[in-house]
Every structure is written in C-alpha cells, then in structure tokens.
Amino acid sequence: MKIQMVDLNRQYHELKEDIDKAVLAVLESGQFILGPDVKQLESELKEYVGVKHAVACANGTDALQIALMALGVGPGDEVLTTPFTFVSTAEVGALLGAKVTFADICEETFNIDPKEVRKRITARTKAIVPVHLYGLPADMDELIAISKDTRIPIVEDAAQAFGAEYHGRKVCTFGKIGCVSFFPSKNFGAYGDAGMAFTDDEELGVKMRAIAVHGSQKKYYHDYIGLNSRLDTIQAAILRVKLHRLDSYNRLRRKFAGIYNEKLADIVKTPNIPADRNHIFHQYTIRTEKRDVLLEHLKLMGVPSAIYYPVPLHLQKAYHYLGYRAGDFPVAEKLSTEVLSLPMHPHLKEEELDFIAGTIREFSRKK
Ligand SMILES: *Cc1c(COP(=O)(O)O)cnc(C)c1O
C-alpha cells in the first residue's frame, strides 16, 4: 500500500484516454498560446461559477496579482489578509509596493475573522483578501457587510476551494474579484501551472484581460503596464476534460472527510463541516497538541502528512520588515503548531482510510 497525499497517477489513469486525446489534439492544432481551448475553458468556468467574466492566466499567484493591479493597488495602499495562508496571498500586495496587513483567524474555521478585519481596516486599506482555506468558504456574509460599509473591495483567494459553496452560491461570486489556482495538487488541478480570475464587473474584466497580456487590448498598443501571464493551451485542454469530474471529485473528498471524522473525532480535533457552506476538503486538517510526534509516527508507518502552514506569514523572515511580532495573531500562531493535514484525494481507498485512521488511533493509545 503506497499512500500519497495527492494521487495524481491514479487520477491520470482514470482519465487517460480523454486526456491523451485532448493533449494530442492541441499538438495537432499548432495553437499553443491562447488557443481555442483557453477561450472555451473560460466560458465553461464562468458558467460553472456563475459570473460574467473569466480571465485565464498563468497561475493562481498571477490571478491575485492581476486582480490587485486591476483595482489599482500600489504604494501607499494597504492590502488586508489572513496570516494563515500560502505566501502568494500576501506576496502579490508586497510586490505591488503596498503594505500588507493581517487580521487574525477564527479558531473553528481557520479563516479570517471578520471581527478582526473591522479592527484592522485603516483609511489606506485598498483591498481585503479572504482565503477559503483548505476548501472551506470564509464568513462571506460578514465580510460583504464590511465591504459595503467601507466600500473596500474584496478579492477572494479561492485557490483551494474551486466549486465550494456558501449559502448555495459558488465562491468567487462574493467579492469584486475571485481568484483560483489550477496547480496540479489543487482540488481542480491541471498538469502544470494555470490560474483564473473571475468578476461580474465589466470594467474590471476588460482590464484584467488586458493586464494578463502585457496590458494590451490591441496587439502592440499598451494601455496598462501588464504581465506576461497566459494560460497554456495544453493545460486548458486538460482542465476541460477534468471539469466533468470536478463535482464528483469534490463529493468524494467530502465523503472521505466524513469517514475520517467518524474514525477520529474522539481522539483528535477533526474539522467542522458547517451546515451553511459546502467544504470541498482540498485539505483534510486535524488539530492536536502532539502534532510533531504524530507526524513522525505517521512517517514511520508510511503515512504521508503535511503542515499547512508551519509559520504564519507575519512571522516569516521576508515579512519581518512589516514590524509584526510573535503574539500579534495568537489564533494563527497557535493553530500553526497544531494543524496536520492527512492524505486527501478522490482516489483514496477504504483500506487506506482504515490504515491511516488506525495508525493515528494506535499512536493515541500509546501516548
Ligand atoms: C496555491 C495557492 C495560491 C497560488 O497558486 P499558484 O497557482 O501556485 O500560483 C494562492 N493562494 C493560496 C491560498 C494557495 O493555496
């Protein structure tokens, strides 16, 4: 039994026939940059999400950067986000010369706490960037209320949550802009880098599309300073095949999370599955004070696990210049010592779930 955190090989073999056909068709077409598959993917995904504009780009980090650029974020501005996320979320604001500010998270959801967001807003806050961490939508009702009160736009970082719903509506439809990543290990992953930004706003849609191709709407005429951030046609063709499986894969993730919860709830802190939102379990993350020893034990037994994330962003070396200190965001700091993500992908087998849960039970009996 070779258990993987994410098993892309089993997935490829399930879809091999269709994926091979789609990739070969791109090779035959000779249209490798912004070919028809990219346009078709944009139109299929904007329909799936339920928004008017979808802008394909090279990766999820670029999607976030393009979103902030379209909103005009720059020096003198602040971008408010969670310290408990992948670095991209903060990195893009810093790259644009803005000051990154953080608000602590909710212990139960791992997501940014709207009460903390209210406290951290200043006259310079130009965008609020909540992350739907691990696939669980953030408290969007509260965040939208804040956005309405303050007129500060929200950019959703949905890199880990494509297809997740909050009160029956897909993520990426709540903020001014919603961004996703199709990095291979994400719940909707390509076989290379890819990303997309979604919006209902006509002006932002047009501007983001231009920014992704050197700021031009007409070739060799540049209206904005832009990026070279195109989604590869081969990746678009692969994603179009995988789109047919997205909902069933998300359902399987939820089912396996339910099985883990049943087997583990009495020995570790298992994730909540709130009734008002649809968690798609990009990661299945437990909490325990014995996290580091458990990780070692699992490793010894051949069970992979991972820590997302061991150091909150405000304590990362690259962000020391912001002036934050240990103790500034106690919830994020505490959770970073307790979280452990277990193998989660749609091709897990019952016996693998049994083995992983059994290994954790055995550990808890010994300690
Ligand atoms: C993966 C990820 C990103 C970045 O996506 P890339 O496609 O790897 O650039 C941004 N935010 C979060 C929360 C992520 O998990």
Short mmCIF file of C-alpha atoms and ligand atoms in Angstrom, two decimals:
data_model
loop_
_atom_site.label_atom_id
_atom_site.label_comp_id
_atom_site.label_asym_id
_atom_site.label_seq_id
_atom_site.Cartn_x
_atom_site.Cartn_y
_atom_site.Cartn_z
CA MET A 1 0.00 0.00 0.00
CA LYS A 2 1.64 3.23 -1.17
CA ILE A 3 -0.41 6.08 0.27
CA GLN A 4 0.02 9.52 -1.29
CA MET A 5 -1.06 12.96 -0.02
CA VAL A 6 -2.47 13.55 -3.51
CA ASP A 7 -2.52 10.71 -6.02
CA LEU A 8 -2.22 12.26 -9.49
CA ASN A 9 -1.16 8.98 -11.03
CA ARG A 10 -4.41 7.18 -10.16
CA GLN A 11 -6.31 10.19 -11.42
CA TYR A 12 -4.42 10.28 -14.71
CA HIS A 13 -5.04 6.60 -15.30
CA GLU A 14 -8.75 7.05 -14.71
CA LEU A 15 -8.91 9.86 -17.30
CA LYS A 16 -6.03 8.79 -19.54
CA GLU A 17 -7.97 8.14 -22.72
CA ASP A 18 -9.71 11.54 -22.75
CA ILE A 19 -6.68 13.49 -21.56
CA ASP A 20 -4.34 11.94 -24.11
CA LYS A 21 -6.84 12.71 -26.86
CA ALA A 22 -7.23 16.33 -25.75
CA VAL A 23 -3.46 16.92 -25.48
CA LEU A 24 -2.75 15.34 -28.86
CA ALA A 25 -5.45 17.48 -30.46
CA VAL A 26 -3.66 20.63 -29.21
CA LEU A 27 -0.35 19.35 -30.58
CA GLU A 28 -2.03 18.74 -33.96
CA SER A 29 -3.65 22.19 -33.95
CA GLY A 30 -0.35 24.03 -33.52
CA GLN A 31 -2.17 26.71 -31.45
CA PHE A 32 -0.13 26.60 -28.30
CA ILE A 33 -0.74 30.11 -26.97
CA LEU A 34 -4.30 31.24 -26.22
CA GLY A 35 -5.73 28.55 -28.47
CA PRO A 36 -9.46 27.78 -28.69
CA ASP A 37 -9.34 25.56 -25.59
CA VAL A 38 -8.42 28.58 -23.45
CA LYS A 39 -11.48 30.55 -24.67
CA GLN A 40 -13.71 27.52 -24.22
CA LEU A 41 -12.38 26.85 -20.73
CA GLU A 42 -13.04 30.47 -19.75
CA SER A 43 -16.57 30.25 -20.99
CA GLU A 44 -17.24 26.87 -19.32
CA LEU A 45 -15.80 28.01 -16.00
CA LYS A 46 -17.60 31.35 -15.89
CA GLU A 47 -20.83 29.46 -16.43
CA TYR A 48 -19.88 26.92 -13.75
CA VAL A 49 -19.09 29.66 -11.23
CA GLY A 50 -21.96 31.92 -12.32
CA VAL A 51 -20.17 35.17 -13.25
CA LYS A 52 -19.89 37.29 -16.39
CA HIS A 53 -16.11 37.40 -16.89
CA ALA A 54 -13.36 34.81 -16.59
CA VAL A 55 -9.76 35.73 -17.32
CA ALA A 56 -7.33 32.85 -17.76
CA CYS A 57 -3.75 33.39 -16.63
CA ALA A 58 -0.55 31.52 -15.91
CA ASN A 59 -1.11 30.58 -12.25
CA GLY A 60 -3.04 31.42 -9.09
CA THR A 61 -0.44 33.87 -7.83
CA ASP A 62 -0.73 35.86 -11.06
CA ALA A 63 -4.53 35.78 -10.81
CA LEU A 64 -4.23 37.50 -7.41
CA GLN A 65 -1.67 39.98 -8.70
CA ILE A 66 -3.74 40.81 -11.79
CA ALA A 67 -6.78 41.34 -9.53
CA LEU A 68 -4.91 43.77 -7.28
CA MET A 69 -3.41 45.55 -10.31
CA ALA A 70 -6.87 45.98 -11.83
CA LEU A 71 -8.04 47.52 -8.54
CA GLY A 72 -5.12 49.95 -8.73
CA VAL A 73 -3.28 48.70 -5.63
CA GLY A 74 0.14 50.33 -5.25
CA PRO A 75 2.49 52.22 -2.93
CA GLY A 76 0.68 53.96 -0.07
CA ASP A 77 -2.11 51.36 -0.05
CA GLU A 78 -2.70 48.53 2.38
CA VAL A 79 -3.89 45.05 1.48
CA LEU A 80 -5.56 43.30 4.41
CA THR A 81 -5.45 39.50 4.54
CA THR A 82 -5.00 36.46 6.77
CA PRO A 83 -1.60 35.48 8.17
CA PHE A 84 -2.60 31.81 7.94
CA THR A 85 -2.32 31.07 4.22
CA PHE A 86 0.08 30.23 1.44
CA VAL A 87 2.56 33.05 0.86
CA SER A 88 1.11 34.14 -2.52
CA THR A 89 -1.83 35.84 -0.86
CA ALA A 90 0.47 38.40 0.80
CA GLU A 91 3.30 38.32 -1.70
CA VAL A 92 1.36 39.96 -4.53
CA GLY A 93 0.42 43.00 -2.45
CA ALA A 94 4.04 43.39 -1.34
CA LEU A 95 5.26 43.08 -4.95
CA LEU A 96 2.98 45.94 -5.95
CA GLY A 97 4.54 48.16 -3.31
CA ALA A 98 1.54 48.09 -0.98
CA LYS A 99 1.80 47.43 2.74
CA VAL A 100 0.46 44.01 3.68
CA THR A 101 -1.58 43.99 6.88
CA PHE A 102 -3.08 40.99 8.64
CA ALA A 103 -6.15 40.14 10.70
CA ASP A 104 -6.28 37.03 12.88
CA ILE A 105 -8.38 33.97 12.05
CA CYS A 106 -11.30 32.08 13.62
CA GLU A 107 -10.21 29.01 15.53
CA GLU A 108 -13.08 26.88 14.22
CA THR A 109 -12.80 27.67 10.50
CA PHE A 110 -9.10 28.57 10.05
CA ASN A 111 -10.37 31.56 8.03
CA ILE A 112 -10.03 35.30 8.53
CA ASP A 113 -12.16 36.59 11.43
CA PRO A 114 -14.50 39.40 10.29
CA LYS A 115 -14.38 40.99 13.77
CA GLU A 116 -10.60 41.26 13.47
CA VAL A 117 -10.92 42.59 9.92
CA ARG A 118 -13.05 45.51 11.20
CA LYS A 119 -10.37 46.38 13.75
CA ARG A 120 -7.53 46.36 11.22
CA ILE A 121 -9.09 48.48 8.48
CA THR A 122 -7.50 51.91 8.02
CA ALA A 123 -8.06 54.82 5.64
CA ARG A 124 -5.43 53.24 3.39
CA THR A 125 -6.93 49.76 3.10
CA LYS A 126 -7.46 49.25 -0.61
CA ALA A 127 -8.47 45.58 -0.71
CA ILE A 128 -9.50 42.80 1.66
CA VAL A 129 -8.32 39.33 0.63
CA PRO A 130 -10.02 36.46 2.46
CA VAL A 131 -8.81 32.93 1.71
CA HIS A 132 -11.17 29.94 1.64
CA LEU A 133 -8.56 27.86 3.40
CA TYR A 134 -8.47 24.08 2.90
CA GLY A 135 -11.63 24.38 0.77
CA LEU A 136 -13.93 25.93 3.39
CA PRO A 137 -15.55 29.23 2.39
CA ALA A 138 -14.78 32.15 4.71
CA ASP A 139 -17.58 34.06 6.53
CA MET A 140 -18.66 35.90 3.41
CA ASP A 141 -21.89 37.48 4.80
CA GLU A 142 -19.91 39.32 7.46
CA LEU A 143 -17.10 40.24 5.09
CA ILE A 144 -19.50 41.58 2.47
CA ALA A 145 -21.22 43.68 5.13
CA ILE A 146 -17.81 45.17 5.97
CA SER A 147 -17.08 45.77 2.28
CA LYS A 148 -20.44 47.54 1.85
CA ASP A 149 -19.87 49.73 4.93
CA THR A 150 -16.34 50.71 3.97
CA ARG A 151 -16.51 50.48 0.15
CA ILE A 152 -13.30 48.44 0.23
CA PRO A 153 -13.41 45.71 -2.43
CA ILE A 154 -12.94 42.04 -1.58
CA VAL A 155 -10.69 39.78 -3.63
CA GLU A 156 -11.44 36.14 -2.81
CA ASP A 157 -8.46 33.80 -2.80
CA ALA A 158 -10.26 30.59 -3.79
CA ALA A 159 -7.08 28.76 -4.80
CA GLN A 160 -8.02 25.88 -2.51
CA ALA A 161 -11.77 25.96 -2.97
CA PHE A 162 -12.90 25.75 -6.58
CA GLY A 163 -16.51 24.59 -6.59
CA ALA A 164 -17.10 25.25 -2.87
CA GLU A 165 -20.38 26.97 -1.96
CA TYR A 166 -21.53 29.37 0.71
CA HIS A 167 -25.29 29.60 1.26
CA GLY A 168 -25.76 27.75 -2.03
CA ARG A 169 -23.62 30.10 -4.11
CA LYS A 170 -20.19 29.30 -5.54
CA VAL A 171 -17.10 31.02 -4.14
CA CYS A 172 -15.64 33.65 -6.50
CA THR A 173 -19.08 35.28 -6.81
CA PHE A 174 -18.96 37.17 -3.49
CA GLY A 175 -16.00 39.51 -3.86
CA LYS A 176 -15.38 42.08 -6.60
CA ILE A 177 -12.94 39.51 -7.97
CA GLY A 178 -12.37 35.82 -7.22
CA CYS A 179 -9.07 34.07 -7.96
CA VAL A 180 -8.27 30.39 -8.38
CA SER A 181 -5.20 28.25 -8.95
CA PHE A 182 -5.09 25.10 -11.05
CA PHE A 183 -1.73 23.96 -9.65
CA PRO A 184 -1.67 20.15 -10.07
CA SER A 185 -2.29 19.31 -6.40
CA LYS A 186 -5.24 21.70 -6.00
CA ASN A 187 -8.71 20.20 -5.94
CA PHE A 188 -9.18 21.30 -9.57
CA GLY A 189 -5.66 20.92 -10.89
CA ALA A 190 -4.03 20.97 -14.31
CA TYR A 191 -0.86 19.05 -15.18
CA GLY A 192 1.24 22.18 -14.89
CA ASP A 193 0.66 25.76 -13.75
CA ALA A 194 -2.59 27.61 -14.53
CA GLY A 195 -4.97 30.08 -12.89
CA MET A 196 -8.04 32.25 -13.44
CA ALA A 197 -9.70 35.42 -12.15
CA PHE A 198 -13.49 35.86 -12.12
CA THR A 199 -15.61 39.00 -11.90
CA ASP A 200 -19.07 40.32 -12.66
CA ASP A 201 -17.71 43.80 -13.23
CA GLU A 202 -17.36 44.63 -16.93
CA GLU A 203 -14.64 47.24 -16.44
CA LEU A 204 -12.52 45.02 -14.18
CA GLY A 205 -13.00 42.07 -16.54
CA VAL A 206 -11.71 44.04 -19.52
CA LYS A 207 -8.84 45.50 -17.53
CA MET A 208 -7.73 42.15 -16.10
CA ARG A 209 -7.80 40.58 -19.55
CA ALA A 210 -5.52 43.33 -20.82
CA ILE A 211 -3.17 43.17 -17.82
CA ALA A 212 -2.64 39.43 -18.35
CA VAL A 213 -1.26 40.09 -21.86
CA HIS A 214 1.16 42.99 -21.39
CA GLY A 215 -1.62 45.49 -20.71
CA SER A 216 -2.79 45.42 -24.30
CA GLN A 217 -6.24 45.09 -25.83
CA LYS A 218 -4.94 45.53 -29.35
CA LYS A 219 -1.63 43.93 -30.25
CA TYR A 220 1.34 46.32 -29.80
CA TYR A 221 -0.84 49.02 -28.20
CA HIS A 222 -0.38 49.04 -24.41
CA ASP A 223 -2.99 50.72 -22.20
CA TYR A 224 -1.63 49.44 -18.88
CA ILE A 225 1.61 48.11 -17.51
CA GLY A 226 0.85 44.41 -17.57
CA LEU A 227 2.28 40.93 -17.21
CA ASN A 228 3.02 38.04 -19.50
CA SER A 229 0.59 35.66 -17.86
CA ARG A 230 -1.11 33.31 -20.28
CA LEU A 231 -2.77 30.01 -19.57
CA ASP A 232 -1.11 27.30 -21.63
CA THR A 233 -3.43 25.76 -24.24
CA ILE A 234 -2.44 22.21 -23.30
CA GLN A 235 -3.36 22.91 -19.66
CA ALA A 236 -6.69 24.37 -20.75
CA ALA A 237 -7.45 21.21 -22.76
CA ILE A 238 -6.63 19.04 -19.71
CA LEU A 239 -8.77 21.17 -17.40
CA ARG A 240 -11.72 20.92 -19.80
CA VAL A 241 -11.56 17.12 -19.52
CA LYS A 242 -11.30 17.29 -15.74
CA LEU A 243 -14.19 19.75 -15.39
CA HIS A 244 -16.58 16.82 -16.00
CA ARG A 245 -15.26 15.21 -12.81
CA LEU A 246 -14.99 18.29 -10.62
CA ASP A 247 -18.27 17.93 -8.73
CA SER A 248 -17.99 14.18 -8.28
CA TYR A 249 -14.38 14.55 -7.09
CA ASN A 250 -15.44 17.25 -4.60
CA ARG A 251 -18.23 14.93 -3.38
CA LEU A 252 -15.74 12.10 -2.85
CA ARG A 253 -13.46 14.42 -0.88
CA ARG A 254 -16.40 15.33 1.36
CA LYS A 255 -17.33 11.68 1.76
CA PHE A 256 -13.78 10.72 2.78
CA ALA A 257 -13.66 13.66 5.20
CA GLY A 258 -16.85 12.30 6.78
CA ILE A 259 -15.22 8.88 7.15
CA TYR A 260 -12.08 10.39 8.72
CA ASN A 261 -14.29 12.42 11.07
CA GLU A 262 -16.18 9.29 12.18
CA LYS A 263 -12.99 7.39 12.84
CA LEU A 264 -11.03 10.19 14.52
CA ALA A 265 -13.42 12.60 16.24
CA ASP A 266 -12.88 11.07 19.70
CA ILE A 267 -9.08 11.28 19.62
CA VAL A 268 -8.09 14.46 17.74
CA LYS A 269 -9.86 17.70 16.82
CA THR A 270 -11.48 16.99 13.46
CA PRO A 271 -12.62 19.71 11.04
CA ASN A 272 -16.10 21.18 11.30
CA ILE A 273 -18.45 20.64 8.41
CA PRO A 274 -20.68 23.72 8.82
CA ALA A 275 -24.25 23.37 7.57
CA ASP A 276 -24.37 26.69 5.73
CA ARG A 277 -21.41 26.11 3.43
CA ASN A 278 -20.03 23.39 1.27
CA HIS A 279 -16.49 22.42 2.30
CA ILE A 280 -14.69 20.73 -0.60
CA PHE A 281 -11.74 19.50 1.51
CA HIS A 282 -8.83 20.49 -0.62
CA GLN A 283 -7.09 19.55 2.63
CA TYR A 284 -8.37 17.40 5.48
CA THR A 285 -6.76 19.01 8.51
CA ILE A 286 -6.85 17.77 12.09
CA ARG A 287 -5.56 19.52 15.21
CA THR A 288 -3.59 18.04 18.07
CA GLU A 289 -1.12 19.36 20.62
CA LYS A 290 1.05 16.31 19.88
CA ARG A 291 1.28 17.28 16.21
CA ASP A 292 5.02 16.94 15.71
CA VAL A 293 5.28 13.49 17.34
CA LEU A 294 2.22 12.30 15.46
CA LEU A 295 3.76 13.44 12.18
CA GLU A 296 6.92 11.45 12.93
CA HIS A 297 4.90 8.38 13.88
CA LEU A 298 2.87 8.56 10.67
CA LYS A 299 6.04 8.94 8.63
CA LEU A 300 7.50 5.85 10.27
CA MET A 301 4.36 3.92 9.36
CA GLY A 302 4.45 5.06 5.72
CA VAL A 303 1.61 7.57 6.01
CA PRO A 304 2.39 10.97 4.47
CA SER A 305 1.05 14.08 6.19
CA ALA A 306 1.85 17.77 5.90
CA ILE A 307 1.73 21.03 7.84
CA TYR A 308 -0.14 23.85 6.13
CA TYR A 309 1.35 26.14 7.38
CA PRO A 310 4.16 25.85 9.94
CA VAL A 311 4.90 29.60 10.17
CA PRO A 312 2.19 32.26 9.87
CA LEU A 313 3.12 34.90 7.32
CA HIS A 314 3.62 37.75 9.83
CA LEU A 315 6.48 35.74 11.37
CA GLN A 316 8.19 34.83 8.09
CA LYS A 317 11.63 36.29 7.54
CA ALA A 318 10.66 38.01 4.30
CA TYR A 319 7.89 39.90 6.12
CA HIS A 320 9.84 40.97 9.24
CA TYR A 321 10.01 44.45 7.73
CA LEU A 322 6.29 44.85 8.38
CA GLY A 323 7.11 45.05 12.08
CA TYR A 324 4.84 42.29 13.43
CA ARG A 325 5.92 40.20 16.42
CA ALA A 326 5.12 36.83 17.95
CA GLY A 327 1.87 37.19 19.87
CA ASP A 328 0.27 39.61 17.40
CA PHE A 329 -2.04 36.95 15.93
CA PRO A 330 -2.45 34.37 18.70
CA VAL A 331 -5.00 32.15 16.96
CA ALA A 332 -2.96 31.76 13.77
CA GLU A 333 0.17 31.17 15.85
CA LYS A 334 -1.48 28.51 18.00
CA LEU A 335 -3.01 26.69 15.03
CA SER A 336 0.31 26.67 13.19
CA THR A 337 1.64 24.42 15.99
CA GLU A 338 -1.39 22.10 15.98
CA VAL A 339 -2.53 21.53 12.38
CA LEU A 340 -1.77 18.39 10.42
CA SER A 341 -3.22 17.58 7.01
CA LEU A 342 -3.82 13.93 6.16
CA PRO A 343 -3.86 12.31 2.70
CA MET A 344 -6.88 13.62 0.78
CA HIS A 345 -7.76 12.99 -2.85
CA PRO A 346 -10.68 11.45 -4.73
CA HIS A 347 -8.86 8.18 -5.36
CA LEU A 348 -8.31 7.15 -1.74
CA LYS A 349 -9.35 3.58 -0.98
CA GLU A 350 -11.36 2.38 2.04
CA GLU A 351 -8.42 0.30 3.23
CA GLU A 352 -6.13 3.31 3.03
CA LEU A 353 -8.53 5.41 5.12
CA ASP A 354 -8.73 2.50 7.61
CA PHE A 355 -4.96 2.23 7.77
CA ILE A 356 -4.39 5.97 8.25
CA ALA A 357 -7.06 6.26 10.94
CA GLY A 358 -5.84 3.03 12.59
CA THR A 359 -2.29 4.36 12.71
CA ILE A 360 -3.48 7.55 14.43
CA ARG A 361 -5.57 5.54 16.94
CA GLU A 362 -2.62 3.32 17.73
CA PHE A 363 -0.49 6.42 18.34
CA SER A 364 -3.09 7.93 20.68
CA ARG A 365 -3.29 4.68 22.72
CA LYS A 366 0.48 4.61 23.21
CA LYS A 367 0.86 8.22 24.26
C1 LIG B 1 -1.80 27.58 -4.28
C2 LIG B 1 -2.24 28.84 -3.69
C3 LIG B 1 -2.01 30.07 -4.34
C4 LIG B 1 -1.13 30.22 -5.55
O1 LIG B 1 -1.43 29.46 -6.63
P1 LIG B 1 -0.29 29.11 -7.71
O2 LIG B 1 -1.08 28.59 -8.86
O3 LIG B 1 0.59 28.08 -7.09
O4 LIG B 1 0.43 30.35 -8.04
C5 LIG B 1 -2.53 31.21 -3.76
N1 LIG B 1 -3.24 31.16 -2.62
C6 LIG B 1 -3.47 30.01 -1.96
C7 LIG B 1 -4.27 30.03 -0.72
C8 LIG B 1 -2.96 28.81 -2.47
O5 LIG B 1 -3.18 27.68 -1.80
#
